[in-house]
Amino acid sequence: MSVHQSVIRWQRAPHESDASTYSRNHRVTLNGGQQIDVSASTEFKGDPGCADPEQMLISAVSSCHMLFFLAIAEFQGYQVEVYEDDPVGYLESNDKKGREVTRIELSPRITFSGDTMPDQKAISRMHAGAHRNCFIRNSITAEVTINHL
């Protein structure tokens, strides 16, 4: 078991463009001291210059998948030089008359180097292993798909 913590700090301030409400901006401090400015998404009166929780969720899924993929690739003797992804999450209506992130699409682009190069079948198996083992993906109900060809 491991424990993961962060600190969330919000303080009332006027909204930058809507005097009838409050600012959604807040700061997240991670245990390494890194600070992230966060707000609601713009459709919920958030600051477009900040990360929003939905972006952070899809980034966490993508990052977790990548870390498992890199570990699997290394274990199988493949050398990854570059791994890039542009994850997309879809906030949609649910059956409970609310909204949830229902789908997350990962689109990793990977550059390998070295003497041993994986074929598409090996890459698909590595993605399947990363998908199956990703802690974050296993913790959410959203469907996660990997578009890697």
mmCIF file with all atom_site columns, C-alpha atoms in Angstrom:
data_model
loop_
_atom_site.group_PDB
_atom_site.id
_atom_site.type_symbol
_atom_site.label_atom_id
_atom_site.label_alt_id
_atom_site.label_comp_id
_atom_site.label_asym_id
_atom_site.label_entity_id
_atom_site.label_seq_id
_atom_site.pdbx_PDB_ins_code
_atom_site.Cartn_x
_atom_site.Cartn_y
_atom_site.Cartn_z
_atom_site.occupancy
_atom_site.B_iso_or_equiv
_atom_site.pdbx_formal_charge
_atom_site.auth_seq_id
_atom_site.auth_comp_id
_atom_site.auth_asym_id
_atom_site.auth_atom_id
_atom_site.pdbx_PDB_model_num
ATOM 1   C CA . MET A 1 1   ? 0.000   0.000  0.000   1.00 0.00 ? 1   MET A CA 1
ATOM 2   C CA . SER A 1 2   ? 1.117   3.565  -0.597  1.00 0.00 ? 2   SER A CA 1
ATOM 3   C CA . VAL A 1 3   ? -0.421  6.860  0.472   1.00 0.00 ? 3   VAL A CA 1
ATOM 4   C CA . HIS A 1 4   ? -0.646  9.915  -1.784  1.00 0.00 ? 4   HIS A CA 1
ATOM 5   C CA . GLN A 1 5   ? -1.421  13.429 -0.589  1.00 0.00 ? 5   GLN A CA 1
ATOM 6   C CA . SER A 1 6   ? -1.810  16.943 -1.871  1.00 0.00 ? 6   SER A CA 1
ATOM 7   C CA . VAL A 1 7   ? -2.907  20.286 -0.445  1.00 0.00 ? 7   VAL A CA 1
ATOM 8   C CA . ILE A 1 8   ? -5.784  22.243 -1.998  1.00 0.00 ? 8   ILE A CA 1
ATOM 9   C CA . ARG A 1 9   ? -6.080  25.947 -1.106  1.00 0.00 ? 9   ARG A CA 1
ATOM 10  C CA . TRP A 1 10  ? -8.876  28.263 -2.227  1.00 0.00 ? 10  TRP A CA 1
ATOM 11  C CA . GLN A 1 11  ? -9.673  31.719 -0.875  1.00 0.00 ? 11  GLN A CA 1
ATOM 12  C CA . ARG A 1 12  ? -12.661 33.850 -1.792  1.00 0.00 ? 12  ARG A CA 1
ATOM 13  C CA . ALA A 1 13  ? -11.914 36.420 -4.483  1.00 0.00 ? 13  ALA A CA 1
ATOM 14  C CA . PRO A 1 14  ? -14.105 38.178 -7.024  1.00 0.00 ? 14  PRO A CA 1
ATOM 15  C CA . HIS A 1 15  ? -14.583 36.466 -10.374 1.00 0.00 ? 15  HIS A CA 1
ATOM 16  C CA . GLU A 1 16  ? -12.525 38.207 -13.041 1.00 0.00 ? 16  GLU A CA 1
ATOM 17  C CA . SER A 1 17  ? -15.409 38.692 -15.502 1.00 0.00 ? 17  SER A CA 1
ATOM 18  C CA . ASP A 1 18  ? -18.624 38.026 -13.535 1.00 0.00 ? 18  ASP A CA 1
ATOM 19  C CA . ALA A 1 19  ? -19.211 40.237 -10.486 1.00 0.00 ? 19  ALA A CA 1
ATOM 20  C CA . SER A 1 20  ? -22.192 38.108 -9.403  1.00 0.00 ? 20  SER A CA 1
ATOM 21  C CA . THR A 1 21  ? -20.027 35.136 -8.440  1.00 0.00 ? 21  THR A CA 1
ATOM 22  C CA . TYR A 1 22  ? -16.678 34.055 -7.001  1.00 0.00 ? 22  TYR A CA 1
ATOM 23  C CA . SER A 1 23  ? -13.384 33.029 -8.563  1.00 0.00 ? 23  SER A CA 1
ATOM 24  C CA . ARG A 1 24  ? -12.941 29.300 -9.035  1.00 0.00 ? 24  ARG A CA 1
ATOM 25  C CA . ASN A 1 25  ? -9.142  29.622 -9.016  1.00 0.00 ? 25  ASN A CA 1
ATOM 26  C CA . HIS A 1 26  ? -7.214  27.643 -6.433  1.00 0.00 ? 26  HIS A CA 1
ATOM 27  C CA . ARG A 1 27  ? -3.802  26.131 -5.953  1.00 0.00 ? 27  ARG A CA 1
ATOM 28  C CA . VAL A 1 28  ? -2.829  22.483 -5.639  1.00 0.00 ? 28  VAL A CA 1
ATOM 29  C CA . THR A 1 29  ? 0.462   21.727 -3.918  1.00 0.00 ? 29  THR A CA 1
ATOM 30  C CA . LEU A 1 30  ? 1.881   18.254 -4.447  1.00 0.00 ? 30  LEU A CA 1
ATOM 31  C CA . ASN A 1 31  ? 4.117   16.487 -1.968  1.00 0.00 ? 31  ASN A CA 1
ATOM 32  C CA . GLY A 1 32  ? 7.227   17.402 -3.975  1.00 0.00 ? 32  GLY A CA 1
ATOM 33  C CA . GLY A 1 33  ? 6.396   21.076 -3.524  1.00 0.00 ? 33  GLY A CA 1
ATOM 34  C CA . GLN A 1 34  ? 5.170   21.555 -7.093  1.00 0.00 ? 34  GLN A CA 1
ATOM 35  C CA . GLN A 1 35  ? 2.288   23.984 -7.344  1.00 0.00 ? 35  GLN A CA 1
ATOM 36  C CA . ILE A 1 36  ? -0.440  23.873 -9.968  1.00 0.00 ? 36  ILE A CA 1
ATOM 37  C CA . ASP A 1 37  ? -2.924  26.662 -10.566 1.00 0.00 ? 37  ASP A CA 1
ATOM 38  C CA . VAL A 1 38  ? -6.350  25.074 -11.017 1.00 0.00 ? 38  VAL A CA 1
ATOM 39  C CA . SER A 1 39  ? -9.811  26.405 -11.796 1.00 0.00 ? 39  SER A CA 1
ATOM 40  C CA . ALA A 1 40  ? -13.094 25.073 -13.101 1.00 0.00 ? 40  ALA A CA 1
ATOM 41  C CA . SER A 1 41  ? -13.309 24.463 -16.828 1.00 0.00 ? 41  SER A CA 1
ATOM 42  C CA . THR A 1 42  ? -14.273 27.548 -18.800 1.00 0.00 ? 42  THR A CA 1
ATOM 43  C CA . GLU A 1 43  ? -17.823 26.291 -19.350 1.00 0.00 ? 43  GLU A CA 1
ATOM 44  C CA . PHE A 1 44  ? -18.251 26.463 -15.562 1.00 0.00 ? 44  PHE A CA 1
ATOM 45  C CA . LYS A 1 45  ? -16.827 29.994 -15.198 1.00 0.00 ? 45  LYS A CA 1
ATOM 46  C CA . GLY A 1 46  ? -13.250 28.845 -14.782 1.00 0.00 ? 46  GLY A CA 1
ATOM 47  C CA . ASP A 1 47  ? -10.029 30.576 -15.742 1.00 0.00 ? 47  ASP A CA 1
ATOM 48  C CA . PRO A 1 48  ? -8.709  29.389 -19.136 1.00 0.00 ? 48  PRO A CA 1
ATOM 49  C CA . GLY A 1 49  ? -5.158  30.068 -17.930 1.00 0.00 ? 49  GLY A CA 1
ATOM 50  C CA . CYS A 1 50  ? -5.403  27.327 -15.308 1.00 0.00 ? 50  CYS A CA 1
ATOM 51  C CA . ALA A 1 51  ? -5.642  23.561 -15.410 1.00 0.00 ? 51  ALA A CA 1
ATOM 52  C CA . ASP A 1 52  ? -9.079  22.155 -14.667 1.00 0.00 ? 52  ASP A CA 1
ATOM 53  C CA . PRO A 1 53  ? -9.876  18.949 -12.740 1.00 0.00 ? 53  PRO A CA 1
ATOM 54  C CA . GLU A 1 54  ? -11.006 17.168 -15.906 1.00 0.00 ? 54  GLU A CA 1
ATOM 55  C CA . GLN A 1 55  ? -7.685  17.941 -17.620 1.00 0.00 ? 55  GLN A CA 1
ATOM 56  C CA . MET A 1 56  ? -5.854  16.702 -14.561 1.00 0.00 ? 56  MET A CA 1
ATOM 57  C CA . LEU A 1 57  ? -7.867  13.458 -14.583 1.00 0.00 ? 57  LEU A CA 1
ATOM 58  C CA . ILE A 1 58  ? -7.161  12.682 -18.235 1.00 0.00 ? 58  ILE A CA 1
ATOM 59  C CA . SER A 1 59  ? -3.507  13.663 -17.732 1.00 0.00 ? 59  SER A CA 1
ATOM 60  C CA . ALA A 1 60  ? -3.282  11.285 -14.762 1.00 0.00 ? 60  ALA A CA 1
ATOM 61  C CA . VAL A 1 61  ? -4.711  8.421  -16.841 1.00 0.00 ? 61  VAL A CA 1
ATOM 62  C CA . SER A 1 62  ? -2.321  9.163  -19.711 1.00 0.00 ? 62  SER A CA 1
ATOM 63  C CA . SER A 1 63  ? 0.689   9.514  -17.419 1.00 0.00 ? 63  SER A CA 1
ATOM 64  C CA . CYS A 1 64  ? -0.093  6.275  -15.584 1.00 0.00 ? 64  CYS A CA 1
ATOM 65  C CA . HIS A 1 65  ? -0.541  4.398  -18.875 1.00 0.00 ? 65  HIS A CA 1
ATOM 66  C CA . MET A 1 66  ? 2.741   5.806  -20.166 1.00 0.00 ? 66  MET A CA 1
ATOM 67  C CA . LEU A 1 67  ? 4.676   4.813  -17.039 1.00 0.00 ? 67  LEU A CA 1
ATOM 68  C CA . PHE A 1 68  ? 3.409   1.227  -17.260 1.00 0.00 ? 68  PHE A CA 1
ATOM 69  C CA . PHE A 1 69  ? 4.123   1.135  -21.004 1.00 0.00 ? 69  PHE A CA 1
ATOM 70  C CA . LEU A 1 70  ? 7.708   2.323  -20.426 1.00 0.00 ? 70  LEU A CA 1
ATOM 71  C CA . ALA A 1 71  ? 8.246   -0.288 -17.709 1.00 0.00 ? 71  ALA A CA 1
ATOM 72  C CA . ILE A 1 72  ? 6.874   -3.080 -19.907 1.00 0.00 ? 72  ILE A CA 1
ATOM 73  C CA . ALA A 1 73  ? 8.932   -1.937 -22.901 1.00 0.00 ? 73  ALA A CA 1
ATOM 74  C CA . GLU A 1 74  ? 12.110  -1.880 -20.838 1.00 0.00 ? 74  GLU A CA 1
ATOM 75  C CA . PHE A 1 75  ? 11.361  -5.287 -19.314 1.00 0.00 ? 75  PHE A CA 1
ATOM 76  C CA . GLN A 1 76  ? 10.885  -6.702 -22.828 1.00 0.00 ? 76  GLN A CA 1
ATOM 77  C CA . GLY A 1 77  ? 14.173  -5.203 -24.038 1.00 0.00 ? 77  GLY A CA 1
ATOM 78  C CA . TYR A 1 78  ? 12.828  -2.263 -26.056 1.00 0.00 ? 78  TYR A CA 1
ATOM 79  C CA . GLN A 1 79  ? 14.262  1.218  -25.746 1.00 0.00 ? 79  GLN A CA 1
ATOM 80  C CA . VAL A 1 80  ? 11.750  4.062  -25.891 1.00 0.00 ? 80  VAL A CA 1
ATOM 81  C CA . GLU A 1 81  ? 13.227  7.421  -26.896 1.00 0.00 ? 81  GLU A CA 1
ATOM 82  C CA . VAL A 1 82  ? 10.068  9.558  -27.018 1.00 0.00 ? 82  VAL A CA 1
ATOM 83  C CA . TYR A 1 83  ? 6.533   8.994  -25.765 1.00 0.00 ? 83  TYR A CA 1
ATOM 84  C CA . GLU A 1 84  ? 3.922   11.648 -26.499 1.00 0.00 ? 84  GLU A CA 1
ATOM 85  C CA . ASP A 1 85  ? 0.172   11.656 -26.023 1.00 0.00 ? 85  ASP A CA 1
ATOM 86  C CA . ASP A 1 86  ? -2.713  14.047 -26.524 1.00 0.00 ? 86  ASP A CA 1
ATOM 87  C CA . PRO A 1 87  ? -5.401  12.574 -24.256 1.00 0.00 ? 87  PRO A CA 1
ATOM 88  C CA . VAL A 1 88  ? -8.991  13.707 -24.712 1.00 0.00 ? 88  VAL A CA 1
ATOM 89  C CA . GLY A 1 89  ? -11.734 13.331 -22.104 1.00 0.00 ? 89  GLY A CA 1
ATOM 90  C CA . TYR A 1 90  ? -15.464 13.680 -22.667 1.00 0.00 ? 90  TYR A CA 1
ATOM 91  C CA . LEU A 1 91  ? -17.633 15.201 -19.945 1.00 0.00 ? 91  LEU A CA 1
ATOM 92  C CA . GLU A 1 92  ? -21.135 14.015 -20.757 1.00 0.00 ? 92  GLU A CA 1
ATOM 93  C CA . SER A 1 93  ? -24.550 13.640 -19.161 1.00 0.00 ? 93  SER A CA 1
ATOM 94  C CA . ASN A 1 94  ? -25.120 10.492 -17.147 1.00 0.00 ? 94  ASN A CA 1
ATOM 95  C CA . ASP A 1 95  ? -28.191 8.524  -16.055 1.00 0.00 ? 95  ASP A CA 1
ATOM 96  C CA . LYS A 1 96  ? -28.292 10.360 -12.720 1.00 0.00 ? 96  LYS A CA 1
ATOM 97  C CA . LYS A 1 97  ? -29.092 13.738 -14.332 1.00 0.00 ? 97  LYS A CA 1
ATOM 98  C CA . GLY A 1 98  ? -25.535 14.890 -13.772 1.00 0.00 ? 98  GLY A CA 1
ATOM 99  C CA . ARG A 1 99  ? -22.288 14.863 -15.697 1.00 0.00 ? 99  ARG A CA 1
ATOM 100 C CA . GLU A 1 100 ? -19.237 12.649 -15.601 1.00 0.00 ? 100 GLU A CA 1
ATOM 101 C CA . VAL A 1 101 ? -16.132 11.964 -17.604 1.00 0.00 ? 101 VAL A CA 1
ATOM 102 C CA . THR A 1 102 ? -17.499 9.008  -19.562 1.00 0.00 ? 102 THR A CA 1
ATOM 103 C CA . ARG A 1 103 ? -14.693 8.418  -22.065 1.00 0.00 ? 103 ARG A CA 1
ATOM 104 C CA . ILE A 1 104 ? -10.987 9.072  -22.268 1.00 0.00 ? 104 ILE A CA 1
ATOM 105 C CA . GLU A 1 105 ? -9.093  8.553  -25.499 1.00 0.00 ? 105 GLU A CA 1
ATOM 106 C CA . LEU A 1 106 ? -5.332  8.135  -25.431 1.00 0.00 ? 106 LEU A CA 1
ATOM 107 C CA . SER A 1 107 ? -3.368  8.637  -28.654 1.00 0.00 ? 107 SER A CA 1
ATOM 108 C CA . PRO A 1 108 ? 0.230   7.774  -27.815 1.00 0.00 ? 108 PRO A CA 1
ATOM 109 C CA . ARG A 1 109 ? 3.020   8.277  -30.338 1.00 0.00 ? 109 ARG A CA 1
ATOM 110 C CA . ILE A 1 110 ? 6.153   6.388  -29.464 1.00 0.00 ? 110 ILE A CA 1
ATOM 111 C CA . THR A 1 111 ? 9.634   6.462  -30.947 1.00 0.00 ? 111 THR A CA 1
ATOM 112 C CA . PHE A 1 112 ? 11.869  3.464  -30.283 1.00 0.00 ? 112 PHE A CA 1
ATOM 113 C CA . SER A 1 113 ? 15.614  3.163  -30.767 1.00 0.00 ? 113 SER A CA 1
ATOM 114 C CA . GLY A 1 114 ? 18.217  0.473  -30.330 1.00 0.00 ? 114 GLY A CA 1
ATOM 115 C CA . ASP A 1 115 ? 18.881  -2.872 -31.924 1.00 0.00 ? 115 ASP A CA 1
ATOM 116 C CA . THR A 1 116 ? 15.526  -4.472 -31.054 1.00 0.00 ? 116 THR A CA 1
ATOM 117 C CA . MET A 1 117 ? 12.460  -2.809 -32.540 1.00 0.00 ? 117 MET A CA 1
ATOM 118 C CA . PRO A 1 118 ? 8.939   -3.962 -31.660 1.00 0.00 ? 118 PRO A CA 1
ATOM 119 C CA . ASP A 1 119 ? 6.404   -4.732 -34.375 1.00 0.00 ? 119 ASP A CA 1
ATOM 120 C CA . GLN A 1 120 ? 2.791   -3.501 -34.164 1.00 0.00 ? 120 GLN A CA 1
ATOM 121 C CA . LYS A 1 121 ? 1.676   -6.719 -32.476 1.00 0.00 ? 121 LYS A CA 1
ATOM 122 C CA . ALA A 1 122 ? 4.296   -6.281 -29.715 1.00 0.00 ? 122 ALA A CA 1
ATOM 123 C CA . ILE A 1 123 ? 3.319   -2.615 -29.292 1.00 0.00 ? 123 ILE A CA 1
ATOM 124 C CA . SER A 1 124 ? -0.351  -3.619 -28.997 1.00 0.00 ? 124 SER A CA 1
ATOM 125 C CA . ARG A 1 125 ? 0.529   -6.180 -26.314 1.00 0.00 ? 125 ARG A CA 1
ATOM 126 C CA . MET A 1 126 ? 2.517   -3.565 -24.374 1.00 0.00 ? 126 MET A CA 1
ATOM 127 C CA . HIS A 1 127 ? -0.426  -1.154 -24.535 1.00 0.00 ? 127 HIS A CA 1
ATOM 128 C CA . ALA A 1 128 ? -2.790  -3.919 -23.396 1.00 0.00 ? 128 ALA A CA 1
ATOM 129 C CA . GLY A 1 129 ? -0.524  -4.650 -20.424 1.00 0.00 ? 129 GLY A CA 1
ATOM 130 C CA . ALA A 1 130 ? -0.261  -0.965 -19.529 1.00 0.00 ? 130 ALA A CA 1
ATOM 131 C CA . HIS A 1 131 ? -4.037  -0.578 -19.864 1.00 0.00 ? 131 HIS A CA 1
ATOM 132 C CA . ARG A 1 132 ? -4.692  -3.592 -17.647 1.00 0.00 ? 132 ARG A CA 1
ATOM 133 C CA . ASN A 1 133 ? -2.238  -2.480 -14.927 1.00 0.00 ? 133 ASN A CA 1
ATOM 134 C CA . CYS A 1 134 ? -2.723  1.303  -14.808 1.00 0.00 ? 134 CYS A CA 1
ATOM 135 C CA . PHE A 1 135 ? -3.759  2.187  -11.244 1.00 0.00 ? 135 PHE A CA 1
ATOM 136 C CA . ILE A 1 136 ? -5.647  5.313  -12.268 1.00 0.00 ? 136 ILE A CA 1
ATOM 137 C CA . ARG A 1 137 ? -7.580  3.624  -15.077 1.00 0.00 ? 137 ARG A CA 1
ATOM 138 C CA . ASN A 1 138 ? -8.514  0.844  -12.662 1.00 0.00 ? 138 ASN A CA 1
ATOM 139 C CA . SER A 1 139 ? -9.883  3.482  -10.265 1.00 0.00 ? 139 SER A CA 1
ATOM 140 C CA . ILE A 1 140 ? -12.355 5.191  -12.588 1.00 0.00 ? 140 ILE A CA 1
ATOM 141 C CA . THR A 1 141 ? -15.537 4.209  -14.419 1.00 0.00 ? 141 THR A CA 1
ATOM 142 C CA . ALA A 1 142 ? -14.803 6.118  -17.635 1.00 0.00 ? 142 ALA A CA 1
ATOM 143 C CA . GLU A 1 143 ? -14.076 3.993  -20.698 1.00 0.00 ? 143 GLU A CA 1
ATOM 144 C CA . VAL A 1 144 ? -10.425 4.374  -21.699 1.00 0.00 ? 144 VAL A CA 1
ATOM 145 C CA . THR A 1 145 ? -9.408  3.618  -25.278 1.00 0.00 ? 145 THR A CA 1
ATOM 146 C CA . ILE A 1 146 ? -5.946  3.607  -26.801 1.00 0.00 ? 146 ILE A CA 1
ATOM 147 C CA . ASN A 1 147 ? -5.520  4.741  -30.411 1.00 0.00 ? 147 ASN A CA 1
ATOM 148 C CA . HIS A 1 148 ? -1.939  3.815  -31.218 1.00 0.00 ? 148 HIS A CA 1
ATOM 149 C CA . LEU A 1 149 ? -1.691  2.992  -34.903 1.00 0.00 ? 149 LEU A CA 1
#
